[in-house]
């Protein structure tokens, strides 16, 4: 358990990765390491079927810790900046389905943290943005890359070049956010959805890998990856369970075991 990033699990296979660093969940270098450790712990735990990333009811994360960055000489920052990128890569590569539940600000590294998730559920008071340019820097943890892949190059350029903030509704309209809920409900809605995914088959891992890794490849190679992963599903108990259940009872009734 980290000081600022904790992992709790419920009895339905959902883990919550909770960031708690008052007042605005600024991501200092200790938080970077704690996220990396949390990702490694969750990744290797087969009892976890889905993950919710949450910054608590007030703010998701206001970005990298500017007070800490301001004190770092170039050499030190250069040596350590990769840790955040690495931590976020490990979160993005979690085999489980992940949902970021965003209350309040998700700015800079906070927006980038949300981008590591498969889905972003936003509170109606959420505000997203990549304001790094206003500090004289650029996003350094996926904001020029995951963002552009998600919302398209033009919208990403506007967010990164102008450094503005976007409401939950604006973020929904551009595809940055998947669903918007009243602020008091967003975490519960994310857990509810995560529980549904946690009941899903092992094939969900294959689906996530196929989409996320395939999109980085040329079409032929990506389709070969899809074939490989599709075929691999036949080695799972859940494939047998899913097809037996369909033939016996019709669609959607299978009780999967995530193996
Ligand atoms: C450190 C921060 C902070 C941050 C806010 N604070 N954001 N400290 N790092 N990113 C501190 C403030 O200095 C203040 O401290 C306290 O939190 C409350 O902030 P206020 O500004 O007084 O609150 P409010 O008016 O409600 O505005 C909230 C806010 C604003 C919209 C979140 O603080 C803001 O714009 N923050 C900066 C957001 C940002 O630029 N993020 C990108 C960071 S760069 P005191 O001591 O005065 O109470 C980045 C790069 C990632 O993320 C890549 C790295 C490799």
Coordinates of N, CA, C and O and ligand atoms in Angstrom, one line a residue, residues 21 23-24 26-27 32 59 61-69 77 81-82 84-85 105 107-110 112 129-132 134-135 137-141 165, ligand 1:
X21 N -4.0 12.7 -2.3 CA -2.9 13.6 -1.9 C -3.5 15.0 -1.9 O -3.5 15.7 -2.9
X23 N -4.0 19.0 -1.4 CA -5.4 19.3 -1.6 C -5.9 19.0 -3.0 O -7.1 18.9 -3.2
X24 N -5.0 18.8 -4.0 CA -5.5 18.6 -5.4 C -5.0 17.4 -6.1 O -5.0 17.2 -7.3
X26 N -2.0 16.4 -6.6 CA -0.8 16.7 -7.5 C 0.1 15.4 -7.5 O 0.3 14.8 -6.4
X27 N 0.5 15.1 -8.7 CA 1.3 13.9 -8.8 C 2.8 14.2 -8.6 O 3.5 14.5 -9.6
X32 N 4.2 8.9 -8.6 CA 4.5 8.1 -9.9 C 4.9 6.7 -9.5 O 4.4 5.8 -10.1
X59 N -11.6 16.1 -6.4 CA -10.7 16.3 -7.6 C -10.0 15.0 -8.0 O -9.7 14.2 -7.2
X61 N -7.2 14.8 -10.4 CA -5.8 15.1 -10.2 C -5.5 16.4 -11.0 O -5.9 16.5 -12.1
X62 N -4.8 17.3 -10.3 CA -4.5 18.6 -11.0 C -3.2 18.6 -11.7 O -2.7 19.6 -12.1
X63 N -2.7 17.4 -12.0 CA -1.5 17.3 -12.8 C -0.2 17.0 -12.0 O -0.3 16.8 -10.7
X64 N 0.9 17.0 -12.7 CA 2.2 16.8 -12.0 C 2.4 17.9 -11.0 O 1.8 19.0 -11.1
X65 N 3.1 17.6 -9.9 CA 3.3 18.5 -8.8 C 4.3 19.7 -9.3 O 5.5 19.5 -9.4
X66 N 3.6 20.8 -9.5 CA 4.4 21.9 -10.1 C 5.4 22.4 -9.1 O 6.5 22.8 -9.4
X67 N 5.1 22.4 -7.8 CA 6.0 22.9 -6.8 C 7.3 22.0 -6.8 O 8.4 22.5 -6.6
X68 N 7.1 20.7 -6.9 CA 8.2 19.8 -6.9 C 9.0 20.0 -8.2 O 10.2 20.0 -8.2
X69 N 8.3 20.1 -9.4 CA 9.0 20.2 -10.7 C 9.9 21.5 -10.7 O 11.0 21.5 -11.2
X77 N 15.4 16.0 -13.4 CA 14.1 15.8 -14.0 C 14.2 14.9 -15.2 O 13.4 14.0 -15.5
X81 N 11.9 11.7 -15.3 CA 10.6 12.0 -16.0 C 10.0 10.7 -16.6 O 8.8 10.5 -16.6
X82 N 10.9 9.8 -17.0 CA 10.4 8.5 -17.6 C 9.6 7.7 -16.6 O 8.8 6.8 -17.1
X84 N 7.1 8.4 -14.7 CA 5.7 8.7 -14.8 C 5.2 8.0 -16.1 O 4.1 7.4 -16.1
X85 N 5.9 8.2 -17.2 CA 5.5 7.6 -18.4 C 5.4 6.1 -18.3 O 4.4 5.5 -18.7
X105 N -11.3 18.4 -11.2 CA -10.3 18.6 -12.2 C -9.5 17.3 -12.6 O -9.1 16.6 -11.7
X107 N -6.5 17.5 -14.9 CA -5.6 18.5 -15.7 C -4.2 17.9 -15.8 O -3.7 17.3 -14.9
X108 N -3.6 18.2 -17.0 CA -2.2 17.8 -17.2 C -2.1 16.3 -17.0 O -2.8 15.5 -17.6
X109 N -1.1 16.0 -16.1 CA -0.9 14.6 -15.8 C -2.2 13.9 -15.2 O -2.3 12.7 -15.3
X110 N -3.1 14.7 -14.7 CA -4.4 14.1 -14.2 C -5.3 13.6 -15.4 O -5.9 12.6 -15.4
X112 N -4.0 12.9 -18.3 CA -3.2 11.8 -18.8 C -3.5 10.5 -18.0 O -3.5 9.4 -18.6
X129 N -8.3 19.0 -19.1 CA -7.5 19.9 -19.9 C -6.0 19.4 -19.8 O -5.6 18.6 -19.0
X130 N -5.3 19.9 -20.8 CA -3.8 19.8 -20.8 C -3.2 21.2 -20.8 O -2.8 21.7 -21.8
X131 N -3.1 21.7 -19.6 CA -2.7 23.1 -19.5 C -1.2 23.3 -19.5 O -0.7 24.4 -19.2
X132 N -0.4 22.3 -19.7 CA 1.1 22.3 -19.6 C 1.7 23.5 -20.3 O 2.6 24.1 -19.9
X134 N 0.7 26.4 -20.7 CA 0.7 27.6 -19.9 C 1.8 27.7 -18.9 O 2.1 28.8 -18.4
X135 N 2.5 26.6 -18.7 CA 3.6 26.5 -17.8 C 5.0 26.5 -18.5 O 6.0 26.4 -18.0
X137 N 5.7 24.1 -20.8 CA 6.1 22.8 -21.1 C 5.0 22.1 -22.0 O 4.0 22.8 -22.3
X138 N 5.2 20.8 -22.3 CA 4.2 20.1 -23.0 C 3.8 18.9 -22.2 O 4.5 18.5 -21.2
X139 N 2.7 18.2 -22.5 CA 2.3 17.0 -21.8 C 3.5 16.0 -21.9 O 4.1 15.9 -22.9
X140 N 3.7 15.3 -20.8 CA 4.8 14.3 -20.8 C 4.5 12.9 -20.3 O 5.3 12.1 -20.1
X141 N 3.2 12.7 -20.3 CA 2.8 11.3 -19.8 C 1.6 10.8 -20.7 O 0.7 10.2 -20.2
X165 N -9.6 24.5 -20.6 CA -10.3 23.5 -19.8 C -11.6 23.2 -20.5 O -12.3 24.1 -21.1
Ligands
LIG1 C1 1.2 21.5 -7.2 C2 -0.8 22.6 -7.1 C3 -1.1 22.1 -8.4 C4 -0.2 21.3 -9.1 C5 -2.8 23.3 -7.7 N1 -1.9 23.3 -6.7 N2 -2.4 22.6 -8.7 N3 0.3 22.3 -6.5 N4 1.0 21.1 -8.5 N5 -0.4 20.8 -10.3 C6 -1.9 23.9 -5.4 C7 -2.0 25.4 -5.5 O1 -0.7 26.0 -5.6 C8 -2.6 25.7 -4.1 O2 -1.6 25.6 -3.1 C9 -3.6 24.6 -3.9 O3 -3.1 23.5 -4.7 C10 -5.0 24.9 -4.4 O4 -5.0 25.4 -5.7 P1 -5.7 26.8 -6.1 O5 -5.2 27.2 -7.4 O6 -5.7 27.8 -5.0 O7 -7.2 26.2 -6.3 P2 -8.3 26.6 -7.3 O8 -8.4 28.1 -7.5 O9 -9.5 25.8 -6.9 O10 -7.8 26.0 -8.7 C11 -7.5 24.6 -8.9 C12 -6.8 24.3 -10.2 C13 -5.5 25.2 -10.3 C14 -7.7 24.7 -11.4 C15 -6.5 22.9 -10.2 O11 -4.8 25.1 -9.1 C16 -4.6 24.9 -11.4 O12 -4.8 25.3 -12.5 N6 -3.6 24.1 -11.1 C17 -2.5 23.8 -12.1 C18 -3.0 22.8 -13.1 C19 -1.9 22.4 -14.1 O13 -1.3 23.3 -14.7 N7 -1.6 21.2 -14.3 C20 -0.5 20.7 -15.2 C21 0.7 20.4 -14.4 S1 2.1 19.9 -15.4 P3 -1.5 26.6 -1.9 O14 -0.2 26.2 -1.3 O15 -1.4 28.0 -2.5 O16 -2.7 26.4 -1.1 C22 1.8 18.3 -15.8 C23 2.9 17.6 -16.6 C24 2.7 16.1 -16.6 O17 0.9 17.8 -15.3 C25 3.9 15.4 -17.2 C26 5.1 15.2 -16.3 C27 6.1 14.2 -16.8

